[in-house]
mmCIF file of C-alpha atoms in Angstrom:
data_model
loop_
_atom_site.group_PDB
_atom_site.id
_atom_site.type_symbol
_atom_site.label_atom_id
_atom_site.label_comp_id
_atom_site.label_asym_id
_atom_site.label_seq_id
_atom_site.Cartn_x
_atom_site.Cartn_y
_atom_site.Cartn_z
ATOM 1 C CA UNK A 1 0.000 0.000 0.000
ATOM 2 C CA UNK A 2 1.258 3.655 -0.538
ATOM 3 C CA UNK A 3 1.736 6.145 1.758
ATOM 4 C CA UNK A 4 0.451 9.527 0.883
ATOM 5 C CA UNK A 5 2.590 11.965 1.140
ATOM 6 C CA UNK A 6 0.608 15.577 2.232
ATOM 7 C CA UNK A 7 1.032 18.435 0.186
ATOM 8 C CA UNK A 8 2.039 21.416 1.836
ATOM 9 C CA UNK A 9 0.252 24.855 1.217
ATOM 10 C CA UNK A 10 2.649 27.058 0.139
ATOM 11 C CA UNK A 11 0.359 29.993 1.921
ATOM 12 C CA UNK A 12 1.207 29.174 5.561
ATOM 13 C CA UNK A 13 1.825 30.767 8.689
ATOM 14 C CA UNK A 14 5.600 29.814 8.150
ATOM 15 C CA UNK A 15 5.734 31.190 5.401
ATOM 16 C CA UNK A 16 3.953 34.331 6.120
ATOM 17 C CA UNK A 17 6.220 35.173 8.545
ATOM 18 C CA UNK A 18 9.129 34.927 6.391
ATOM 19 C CA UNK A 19 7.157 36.888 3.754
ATOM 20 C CA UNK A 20 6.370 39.600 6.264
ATOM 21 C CA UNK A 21 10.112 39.755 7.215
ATOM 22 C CA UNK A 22 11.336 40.582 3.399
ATOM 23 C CA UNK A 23 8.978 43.463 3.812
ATOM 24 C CA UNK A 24 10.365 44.737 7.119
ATOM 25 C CA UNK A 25 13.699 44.700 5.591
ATOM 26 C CA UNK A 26 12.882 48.065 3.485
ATOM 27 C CA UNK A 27 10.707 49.405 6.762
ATOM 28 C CA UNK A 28 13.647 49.082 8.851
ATOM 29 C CA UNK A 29 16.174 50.669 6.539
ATOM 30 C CA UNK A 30 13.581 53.210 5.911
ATOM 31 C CA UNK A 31 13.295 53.636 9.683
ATOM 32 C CA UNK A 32 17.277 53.876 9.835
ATOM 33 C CA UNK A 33 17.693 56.320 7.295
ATOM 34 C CA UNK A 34 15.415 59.004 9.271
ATOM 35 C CA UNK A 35 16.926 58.289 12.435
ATOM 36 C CA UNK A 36 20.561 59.534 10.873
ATOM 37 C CA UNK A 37 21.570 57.346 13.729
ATOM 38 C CA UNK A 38 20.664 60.531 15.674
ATOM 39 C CA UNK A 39 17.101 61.068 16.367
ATOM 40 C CA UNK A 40 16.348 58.763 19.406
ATOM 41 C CA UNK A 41 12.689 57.806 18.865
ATOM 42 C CA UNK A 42 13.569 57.327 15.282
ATOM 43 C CA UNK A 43 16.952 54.890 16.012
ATOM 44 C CA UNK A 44 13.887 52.937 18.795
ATOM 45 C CA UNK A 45 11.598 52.568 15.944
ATOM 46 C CA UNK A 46 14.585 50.778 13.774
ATOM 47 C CA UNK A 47 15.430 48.861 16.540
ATOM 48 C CA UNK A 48 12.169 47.575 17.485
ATOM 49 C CA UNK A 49 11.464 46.950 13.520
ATOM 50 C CA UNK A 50 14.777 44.694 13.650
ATOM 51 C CA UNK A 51 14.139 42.901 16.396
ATOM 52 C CA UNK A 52 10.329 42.086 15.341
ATOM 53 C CA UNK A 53 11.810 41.047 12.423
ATOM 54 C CA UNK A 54 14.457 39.140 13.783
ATOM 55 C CA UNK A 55 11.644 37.404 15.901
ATOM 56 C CA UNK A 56 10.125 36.165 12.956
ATOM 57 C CA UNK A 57 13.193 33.950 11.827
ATOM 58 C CA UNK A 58 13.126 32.173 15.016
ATOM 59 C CA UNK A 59 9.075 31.822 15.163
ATOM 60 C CA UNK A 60 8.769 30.895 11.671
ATOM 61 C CA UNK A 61 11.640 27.842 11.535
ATOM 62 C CA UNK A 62 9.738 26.902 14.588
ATOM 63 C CA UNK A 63 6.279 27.016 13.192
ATOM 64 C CA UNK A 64 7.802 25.241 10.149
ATOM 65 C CA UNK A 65 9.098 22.740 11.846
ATOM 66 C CA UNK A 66 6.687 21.765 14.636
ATOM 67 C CA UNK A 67 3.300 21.787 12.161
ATOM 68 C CA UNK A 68 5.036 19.864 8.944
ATOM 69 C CA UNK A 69 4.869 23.301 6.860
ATOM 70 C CA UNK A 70 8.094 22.991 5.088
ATOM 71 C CA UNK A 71 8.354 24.526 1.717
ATOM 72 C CA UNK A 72 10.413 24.713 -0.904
ATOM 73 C CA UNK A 73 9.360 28.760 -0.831
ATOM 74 C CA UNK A 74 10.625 28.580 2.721
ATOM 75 C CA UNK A 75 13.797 26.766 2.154
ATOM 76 C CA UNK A 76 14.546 29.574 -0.294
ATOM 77 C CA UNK A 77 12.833 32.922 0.896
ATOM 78 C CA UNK A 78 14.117 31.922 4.678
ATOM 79 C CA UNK A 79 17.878 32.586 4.285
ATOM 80 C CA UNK A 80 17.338 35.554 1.454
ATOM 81 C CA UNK A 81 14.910 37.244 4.303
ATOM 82 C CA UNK A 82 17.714 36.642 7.268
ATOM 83 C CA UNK A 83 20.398 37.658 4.800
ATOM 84 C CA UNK A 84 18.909 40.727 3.621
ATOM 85 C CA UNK A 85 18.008 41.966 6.827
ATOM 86 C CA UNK A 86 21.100 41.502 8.799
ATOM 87 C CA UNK A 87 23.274 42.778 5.700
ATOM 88 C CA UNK A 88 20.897 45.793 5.479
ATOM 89 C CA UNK A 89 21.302 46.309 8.887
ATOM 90 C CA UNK A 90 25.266 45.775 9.125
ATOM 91 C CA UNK A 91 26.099 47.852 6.012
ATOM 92 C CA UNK A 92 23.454 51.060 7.483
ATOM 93 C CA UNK A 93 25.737 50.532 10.835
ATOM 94 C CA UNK A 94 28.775 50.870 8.564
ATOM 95 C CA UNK A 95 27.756 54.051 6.524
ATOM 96 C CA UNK A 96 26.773 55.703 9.628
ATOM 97 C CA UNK A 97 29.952 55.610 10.890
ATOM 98 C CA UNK A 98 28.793 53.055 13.958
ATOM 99 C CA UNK A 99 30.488 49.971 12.400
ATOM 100 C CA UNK A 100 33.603 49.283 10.937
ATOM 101 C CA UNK A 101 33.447 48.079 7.271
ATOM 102 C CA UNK A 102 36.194 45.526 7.718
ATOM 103 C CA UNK A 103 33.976 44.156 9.930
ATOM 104 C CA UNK A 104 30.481 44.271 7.786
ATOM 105 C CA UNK A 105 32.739 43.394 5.003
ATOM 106 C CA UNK A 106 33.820 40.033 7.125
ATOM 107 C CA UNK A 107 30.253 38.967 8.478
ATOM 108 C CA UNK A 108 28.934 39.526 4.948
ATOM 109 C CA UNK A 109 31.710 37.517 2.621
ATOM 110 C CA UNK A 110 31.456 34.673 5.679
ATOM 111 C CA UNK A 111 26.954 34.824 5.072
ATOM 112 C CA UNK A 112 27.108 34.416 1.666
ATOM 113 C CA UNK A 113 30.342 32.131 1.643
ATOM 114 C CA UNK A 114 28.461 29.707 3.628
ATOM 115 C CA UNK A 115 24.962 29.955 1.241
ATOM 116 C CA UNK A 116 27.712 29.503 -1.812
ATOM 117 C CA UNK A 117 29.079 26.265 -0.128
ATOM 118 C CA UNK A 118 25.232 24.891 0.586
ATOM 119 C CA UNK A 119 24.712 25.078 -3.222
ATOM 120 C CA UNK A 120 28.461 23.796 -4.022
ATOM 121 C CA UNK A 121 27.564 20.531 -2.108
ATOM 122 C CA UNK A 122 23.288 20.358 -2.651
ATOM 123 C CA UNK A 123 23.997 17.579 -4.647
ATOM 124 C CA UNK A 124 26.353 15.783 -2.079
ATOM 125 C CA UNK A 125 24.089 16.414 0.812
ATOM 126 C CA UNK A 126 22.234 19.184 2.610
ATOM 127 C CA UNK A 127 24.605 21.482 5.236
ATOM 128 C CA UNK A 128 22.013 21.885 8.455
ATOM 129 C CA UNK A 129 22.478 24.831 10.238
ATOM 130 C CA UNK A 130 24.923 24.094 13.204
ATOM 131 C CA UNK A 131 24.574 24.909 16.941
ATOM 132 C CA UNK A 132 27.193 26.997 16.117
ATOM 133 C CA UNK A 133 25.683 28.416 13.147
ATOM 134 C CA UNK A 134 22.622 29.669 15.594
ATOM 135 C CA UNK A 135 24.534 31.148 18.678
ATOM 136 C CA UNK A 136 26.149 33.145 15.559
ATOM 137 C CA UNK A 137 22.502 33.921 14.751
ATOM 138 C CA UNK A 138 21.501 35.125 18.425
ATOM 139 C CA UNK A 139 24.782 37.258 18.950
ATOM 140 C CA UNK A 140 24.368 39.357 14.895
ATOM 141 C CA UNK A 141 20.957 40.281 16.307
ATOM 142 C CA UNK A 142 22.098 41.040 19.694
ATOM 143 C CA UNK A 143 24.839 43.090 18.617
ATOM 144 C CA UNK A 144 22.922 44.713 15.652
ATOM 145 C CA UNK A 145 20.224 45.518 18.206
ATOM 146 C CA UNK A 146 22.359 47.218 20.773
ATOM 147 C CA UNK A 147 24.131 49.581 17.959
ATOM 148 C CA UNK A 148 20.631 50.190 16.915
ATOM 149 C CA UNK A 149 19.029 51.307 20.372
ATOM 150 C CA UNK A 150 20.334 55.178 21.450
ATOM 151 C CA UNK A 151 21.856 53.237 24.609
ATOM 152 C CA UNK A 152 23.845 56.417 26.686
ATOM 153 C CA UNK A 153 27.110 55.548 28.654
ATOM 154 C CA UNK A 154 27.852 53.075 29.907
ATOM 155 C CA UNK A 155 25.475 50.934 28.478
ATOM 156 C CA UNK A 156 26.401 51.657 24.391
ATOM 157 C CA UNK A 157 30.513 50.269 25.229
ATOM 158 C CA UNK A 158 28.418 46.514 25.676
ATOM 159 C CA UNK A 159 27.910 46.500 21.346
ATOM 160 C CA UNK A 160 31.355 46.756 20.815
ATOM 161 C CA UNK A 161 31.843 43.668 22.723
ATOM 162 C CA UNK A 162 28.823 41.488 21.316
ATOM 163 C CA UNK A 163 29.684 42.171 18.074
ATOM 164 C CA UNK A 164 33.300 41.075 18.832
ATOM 165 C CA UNK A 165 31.769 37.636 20.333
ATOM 166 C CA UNK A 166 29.549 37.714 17.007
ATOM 167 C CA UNK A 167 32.268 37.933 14.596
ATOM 168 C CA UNK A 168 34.400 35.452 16.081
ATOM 169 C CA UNK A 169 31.625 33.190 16.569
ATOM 170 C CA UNK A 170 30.923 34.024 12.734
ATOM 171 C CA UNK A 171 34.300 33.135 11.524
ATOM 172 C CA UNK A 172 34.882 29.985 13.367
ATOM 173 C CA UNK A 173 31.553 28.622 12.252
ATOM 174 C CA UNK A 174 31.893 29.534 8.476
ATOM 175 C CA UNK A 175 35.391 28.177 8.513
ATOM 176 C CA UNK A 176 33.771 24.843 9.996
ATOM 177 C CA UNK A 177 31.236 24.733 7.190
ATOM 178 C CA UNK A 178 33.837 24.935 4.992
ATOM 179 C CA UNK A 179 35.313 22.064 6.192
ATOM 180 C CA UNK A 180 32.409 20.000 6.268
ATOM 181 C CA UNK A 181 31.247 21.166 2.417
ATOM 182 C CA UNK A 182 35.050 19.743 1.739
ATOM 183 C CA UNK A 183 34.087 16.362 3.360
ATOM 184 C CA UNK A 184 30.887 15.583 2.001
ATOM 185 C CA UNK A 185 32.680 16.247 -1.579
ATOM 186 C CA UNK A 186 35.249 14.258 -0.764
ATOM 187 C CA UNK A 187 33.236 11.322 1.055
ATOM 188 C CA UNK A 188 31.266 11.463 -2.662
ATOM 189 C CA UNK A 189 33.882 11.349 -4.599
ATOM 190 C CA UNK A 190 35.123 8.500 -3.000
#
């Protein structure tokens, strides 16, 4: 007898949440472009903007996951939704003068270094997101959030150091996806 195999709507509270992140991405930049960086209820209003739409990467992967609403929409529009936003966000920081660009420049080659190597190996084998991979996840937004919010002294010398933990985090995890994209080929190959 054969199993049936249910067909997933793409229209789904998963993906709805990952749809309504991709159109935070231009609020948010819209939000940070007023602010100058400056303006305090303006540079609140970013903030809150990224982190509600930071929430949504976390609540939809769980949805997602927990009701069987996988799709391939999701498997694609998730990481271009995470990517834009936290680039968007990183690169504003940068032109504003709040972030270095070595280090935008860094996070950024790392992101899409890693989404390069998932396509290099799709064929070998999917690359899950790591533990690592997540903490890296939870200490972008962290950091990107504290830059964001118009924190006064003392308080505003704690983003220097989460972003610090974030990039390193960032770099050790994309160098260990690099190894394991060079071990499934090989394995293959084999």
């Amino acid at each position: 007898m054969q199993e049936r195999v249910r067909k997933v709507p793409v229209l789904n509270a998963a993906n709805v949440l990952t749809a309504l992140r991709i159109v935070l991405v231009p609020v948010f930049v819209a939000l940070v472009i007023v602010s100058g960086m400056t303006d305090t209820k303006w540079r609140i209003a970013a903030a809150v903007a990224f982190g509600v739409a930071s929430l949504t990467d976390f609540v939809d992967g769980w949805i997602a996951r927990r009701f069987g609403l996988i799709t391939s929409f999701g498997k694609v529009a998730d990481p271009i939704a995470d990517k834009a936003l936290t680039g968007a966000a990183l690169v504003l920081l940068s032109v504003y003068s709040v972030l270095p660009w070595w280090v935008t420049l860094l996070i950024l080659v790392r992101e899409w270094g890693v989404t390069a190597l998932r396509f290099w190996v799709i064929r070998y084998g999917v690359i899950a997101a790591s533990r690592g991979g997540k903490v890296k996840t939870v200490l972008q937004i962290a950091a990107i959030t504290w830059y964001l919010w118009p924190f006064g002294s003392p308080l505003s010398a704690v983003g220097p150091w989460l972003m610090a933990a974030a990039l390193i985090v960032t770099v050790v995890t994309g160098v260990d996806y690099a190894v394991t994209a060079l071990r499934m080929r090989a394995a293959k190959r084999a």
